[in-house]
C-alpha cells in the first residue's frame, strides 16, 4: 500500500469513531501533519508525525504502518507509536487535572430555597458594585 487518506488512517487507527468526525477535526485545523495543517485527502506515509486532539489530550504520533480498514484496538495500536514527549506531557496534564479536581470542594447537596435566595441576593449585590 503506497498511501492512505489522512481521514481514513485516523479512523483506522481508532482516533475517531467515524470518518466524518475525523474529517471535521481535520477541516477544523485540529489535526497537524508534519507540523502543518492538512487536508482530509492528504496522503499519509510511514514516518510522518501527526498531532491529534483526543478530549483534553493532544497525541503526537509517528506513523509506523498504513491501513484503510478499521480493525481491533491491538492491531490499530501497531499503526503508530506515540512520541516520548507526548506521553510525558499527557501524563503531566492528567496529573494537573486530577489535582485541580481534588482541590475543588463539591457541595454535599443542592441549595434549598433559602440558600438560593441568599445566592441571588449576593449576586445582585455584586452586580451593583461592578
PDB file of C-alpha atoms in Angstrom:
ATOM      1  CA  UNK A   1       0.000   0.000   0.000  1.00  0.00           C
ATOM      2  CA  UNK A   2       1.591   3.279  -1.116  1.00  0.00           C
ATOM      3  CA  UNK A   3      -0.607   5.767   0.736  1.00  0.00           C
ATOM      4  CA  UNK A   4      -3.887   6.263   2.575  1.00  0.00           C
ATOM      5  CA  UNK A   5      -6.018   9.364   3.033  1.00  0.00           C
ATOM      6  CA  UNK A   6      -5.464  11.085   6.369  1.00  0.00           C
ATOM      7  CA  UNK A   7      -9.099  10.831   7.460  1.00  0.00           C
ATOM      8  CA  UNK A   8      -9.162   7.115   6.633  1.00  0.00           C
ATOM      9  CA  UNK A   9      -5.938   6.460   8.523  1.00  0.00           C
ATOM     10  CA  UNK A  10      -7.138   8.325  11.630  1.00  0.00           C
ATOM     11  CA  UNK A  11     -10.365   6.309  11.539  1.00  0.00           C
ATOM     12  CA  UNK A  12      -8.488   3.005  11.030  1.00  0.00           C
ATOM     13  CA  UNK A  13      -6.074   3.877  13.875  1.00  0.00           C
ATOM     14  CA  UNK A  14      -9.138   4.428  16.113  1.00  0.00           C
ATOM     15  CA  UNK A  15      -8.540   8.080  16.937  1.00  0.00           C
ATOM     16  CA  UNK A  16     -12.095   8.840  15.784  1.00  0.00           C
ATOM     17  CA  UNK A  17     -15.250   6.708  15.776  1.00  0.00           C
ATOM     18  CA  UNK A  18     -16.268   7.738  12.264  1.00  0.00           C
ATOM     19  CA  UNK A  19     -14.555   9.125   9.196  1.00  0.00           C
ATOM     20  CA  UNK A  20     -16.934  12.073   9.361  1.00  0.00           C
ATOM     21  CA  UNK A  21     -15.617  13.040  12.815  1.00  0.00           C
ATOM     22  CA  UNK A  22     -12.040  12.683  11.542  1.00  0.00           C
ATOM     23  CA  UNK A  23     -12.889  14.871   8.557  1.00  0.00           C
ATOM     24  CA  UNK A  24     -14.411  17.583  10.776  1.00  0.00           C
ATOM     25  CA  UNK A  25     -11.336  17.636  13.027  1.00  0.00           C
ATOM     26  CA  UNK A  26      -9.005  17.911  10.039  1.00  0.00           C
ATOM     27  CA  UNK A  27     -11.048  20.636   8.347  1.00  0.00           C
ATOM     28  CA  UNK A  28     -11.281  22.496  11.656  1.00  0.00           C
ATOM     29  CA  UNK A  29      -7.481  22.713  11.787  1.00  0.00           C
ATOM     30  CA  UNK A  30      -7.179  20.468  14.832  1.00  0.00           C
ATOM     31  CA  UNK A  31      -5.038  17.774  13.158  1.00  0.00           C
ATOM     32  CA  UNK A  32      -1.474  18.619  12.077  1.00  0.00           C
ATOM     33  CA  UNK A  33       0.573  16.524   9.657  1.00  0.00           C
ATOM     34  CA  UNK A  34       4.345  17.039   9.978  1.00  0.00           C
ATOM     35  CA  UNK A  35       3.772  20.295  11.861  1.00  0.00           C
ATOM     36  CA  UNK A  36       1.318  21.866   9.398  1.00  0.00           C
ATOM     37  CA  UNK A  37      -2.434  21.851   8.984  1.00  0.00           C
ATOM     38  CA  UNK A  38      -3.563  19.250   6.487  1.00  0.00           C
ATOM     39  CA  UNK A  39      -6.495  18.457   4.246  1.00  0.00           C
ATOM     40  CA  UNK A  40      -8.579  15.295   4.532  1.00  0.00           C
ATOM     41  CA  UNK A  41      -7.208  13.949   1.268  1.00  0.00           C
ATOM     42  CA  UNK A  42      -3.567  14.278   2.393  1.00  0.00           C
ATOM     43  CA  UNK A  43      -1.714  11.019   1.727  1.00  0.00           C
ATOM     44  CA  UNK A  44      -0.253   9.530   4.904  1.00  0.00           C
ATOM     45  CA  UNK A  45       3.199   7.983   4.647  1.00  0.00           C
ATOM     46  CA  UNK A  46       5.182   5.937   7.199  1.00  0.00           C
ATOM     47  CA  UNK A  47       7.472   8.099   9.325  1.00  0.00           C
ATOM     48  CA  UNK A  48       5.161  11.125   9.346  1.00  0.00           C
ATOM     49  CA  UNK A  49       4.346  12.918  12.606  1.00  0.00           C
ATOM     50  CA  UNK A  50       0.663  13.538  13.250  1.00  0.00           C
ATOM     51  CA  UNK A  51      -0.766  15.670  16.050  1.00  0.00           C
ATOM     52  CA  UNK A  52      -4.301  14.604  17.020  1.00  0.00           C
ATOM     53  CA  UNK A  53      -6.598  16.021  19.730  1.00  0.00           C
ATOM     54  CA  UNK A  54      -8.375  13.457  21.925  1.00  0.00           C
ATOM     55  CA  UNK A  55     -10.628  15.064  24.506  1.00  0.00           C
ATOM     56  CA  UNK A  56      -8.411  17.003  26.908  1.00  0.00           C
ATOM     57  CA  UNK A  57      -5.223  15.469  25.490  1.00  0.00           C
ATOM     58  CA  UNK A  58      -3.208  16.031  22.343  1.00  0.00           C
ATOM     59  CA  UNK A  59      -1.462  12.970  20.941  1.00  0.00           C
ATOM     60  CA  UNK A  60       1.708  13.262  18.862  1.00  0.00           C
ATOM     61  CA  UNK A  61       2.234  10.023  16.976  1.00  0.00           C
ATOM     62  CA  UNK A  62       4.630   8.708  14.376  1.00  0.00           C
ATOM     63  CA  UNK A  63       3.072   6.654  11.609  1.00  0.00           C
ATOM     64  CA  UNK A  64       4.537   3.132  11.507  1.00  0.00           C
ATOM     65  CA  UNK A  65       2.151   1.375   9.123  1.00  0.00           C
ATOM     66  CA  UNK A  66      -0.738   2.138   6.816  1.00  0.00           C
ATOM     67  CA  UNK A  67      -4.242   0.743   6.841  1.00  0.00           C
ATOM     68  CA  UNK A  68      -7.536   1.823   5.350  1.00  0.00           C
ATOM     69  CA  UNK A  69      -9.534  -0.824   7.233  1.00  0.00           C
ATOM     70  CA  UNK A  70     -10.682  -0.465  10.817  1.00  0.00           C
ATOM     71  CA  UNK A  71      -9.539  -3.431  12.887  1.00  0.00           C
ATOM     72  CA  UNK A  72      -9.370  -4.236  16.588  1.00  0.00           C
ATOM     73  CA  UNK A  73      -7.659  -1.922  19.062  1.00  0.00           C
ATOM     74  CA  UNK A  74      -4.474  -4.047  19.422  1.00  0.00           C
ATOM     75  CA  UNK A  75      -3.974  -4.005  15.648  1.00  0.00           C
ATOM     76  CA  UNK A  76      -4.746  -0.286  15.480  1.00  0.00           C
ATOM     77  CA  UNK A  77      -2.025   0.465  18.050  1.00  0.00           C
ATOM     78  CA  UNK A  78       0.508  -1.160  15.722  1.00  0.00           C
ATOM     79  CA  UNK A  79      -0.152   1.548  13.119  1.00  0.00           C
ATOM     80  CA  UNK A  80       1.527   4.266  15.202  1.00  0.00           C
ATOM     81  CA  UNK A  81       3.947   4.999  18.042  1.00  0.00           C
ATOM     82  CA  UNK A  82       3.399   7.890  20.426  1.00  0.00           C
ATOM     83  CA  UNK A  83       6.401  10.160  20.898  1.00  0.00           C
ATOM     84  CA  UNK A  84       8.031  10.173  24.373  1.00  0.00           C
ATOM     85  CA  UNK A  85       7.422  13.942  24.708  1.00  0.00           C
ATOM     86  CA  UNK A  86       3.715  13.399  24.072  1.00  0.00           C
ATOM     87  CA  UNK A  87       3.496  10.616  26.663  1.00  0.00           C
ATOM     88  CA  UNK A  88       5.229  12.795  29.269  1.00  0.00           C
ATOM     89  CA  UNK A  89       3.089  15.869  28.500  1.00  0.00           C
ATOM     90  CA  UNK A  90      -0.183  13.902  28.631  1.00  0.00           C
ATOM     91  CA  UNK A  91       0.801  12.353  31.988  1.00  0.00           C
ATOM     92  CA  UNK A  92       1.761  15.761  33.398  1.00  0.00           C
ATOM     93  CA  UNK A  93      -1.524  17.359  32.248  1.00  0.00           C
ATOM     94  CA  UNK A  94      -3.586  14.437  33.567  1.00  0.00           C
ATOM     95  CA  UNK A  95      -1.927  14.787  36.976  1.00  0.00           C
ATOM     96  CA  UNK A  96      -2.611  18.540  36.972  1.00  0.00           C
ATOM     97  CA  UNK A  97      -6.291  17.911  36.144  1.00  0.00           C
ATOM     98  CA  UNK A  98      -6.517  15.310  38.906  1.00  0.00           C
ATOM     99  CA  UNK A  99      -5.015  17.676  41.487  1.00  0.00           C
ATOM    100  CA  UNK A 100      -7.286  20.512  40.380  1.00  0.00           C
ATOM    101  CA  UNK A 101     -10.363  18.305  40.742  1.00  0.00           C
ATOM    102  CA  UNK A 102      -9.251  17.226  44.213  1.00  0.00           C
ATOM    103  CA  UNK A 103      -8.818  20.836  45.333  1.00  0.00           C
ATOM    104  CA  UNK A 104     -12.363  21.786  44.308  1.00  0.00           C
ATOM    105  CA  UNK A 105     -14.966  21.352  47.008  1.00  0.00           C
ATOM    106  CA  UNK A 106     -18.196  19.964  45.701  1.00  0.00           C
ATOM    107  CA  UNK A 107     -21.390  20.745  47.579  1.00  0.00           C
ATOM    108  CA  UNK A 108     -22.860  17.919  49.613  1.00  0.00           C
ATOM    109  CA  UNK A 109     -26.383  18.737  48.437  1.00  0.00           C
ATOM    110  CA  UNK A 110     -28.285  21.141  46.250  1.00  0.00           C
ATOM    111  CA  UNK A 111     -29.125  24.518  47.792  1.00  0.00           C
ATOM    112  CA  UNK A 112     -32.579  24.747  49.300  1.00  0.00           C
ATOM    113  CA  UNK A 113     -34.980  27.653  48.755  1.00  0.00           C
ATOM    114  CA  UNK A 114     -33.491  29.826  51.496  1.00  0.00           C
ATOM    115  CA  UNK A 115     -29.919  29.270  50.272  1.00  0.00           C
ATOM    116  CA  UNK A 116     -30.914  30.042  46.672  1.00  0.00           C
ATOM    117  CA  UNK A 117     -32.393  33.355  47.816  1.00  0.00           C
ATOM    118  CA  UNK A 118     -29.129  34.170  49.611  1.00  0.00           C
ATOM    119  CA  UNK A 119     -27.147  33.314  46.479  1.00  0.00           C
ATOM    120  CA  UNK A 120     -29.352  35.535  44.296  1.00  0.00           C
ATOM    121  CA  UNK A 121     -29.141  38.390  46.813  1.00  0.00           C
ATOM    122  CA  UNK A 122     -25.342  38.063  46.867  1.00  0.00           C
ATOM    123  CA  UNK A 123     -25.168  38.079  43.057  1.00  0.00           C
ATOM    124  CA  UNK A 124     -27.352  41.218  42.857  1.00  0.00           C
ATOM    125  CA  UNK A 125     -25.148  42.989  45.404  1.00  0.00           C
ATOM    126  CA  UNK A 126     -22.008  42.031  43.500  1.00  0.00           C
ATOM    127  CA  UNK A 127     -23.526  43.295  40.265  1.00  0.00           C
ATOM    128  CA  UNK A 128     -24.135  46.752  41.791  1.00  0.00           C
ATOM    129  CA  UNK A 129     -20.508  47.130  42.885  1.00  0.00           C
ATOM    130  CA  UNK A 130     -19.020  46.447  39.445  1.00  0.00           C
TER     131      UNK A 130
END
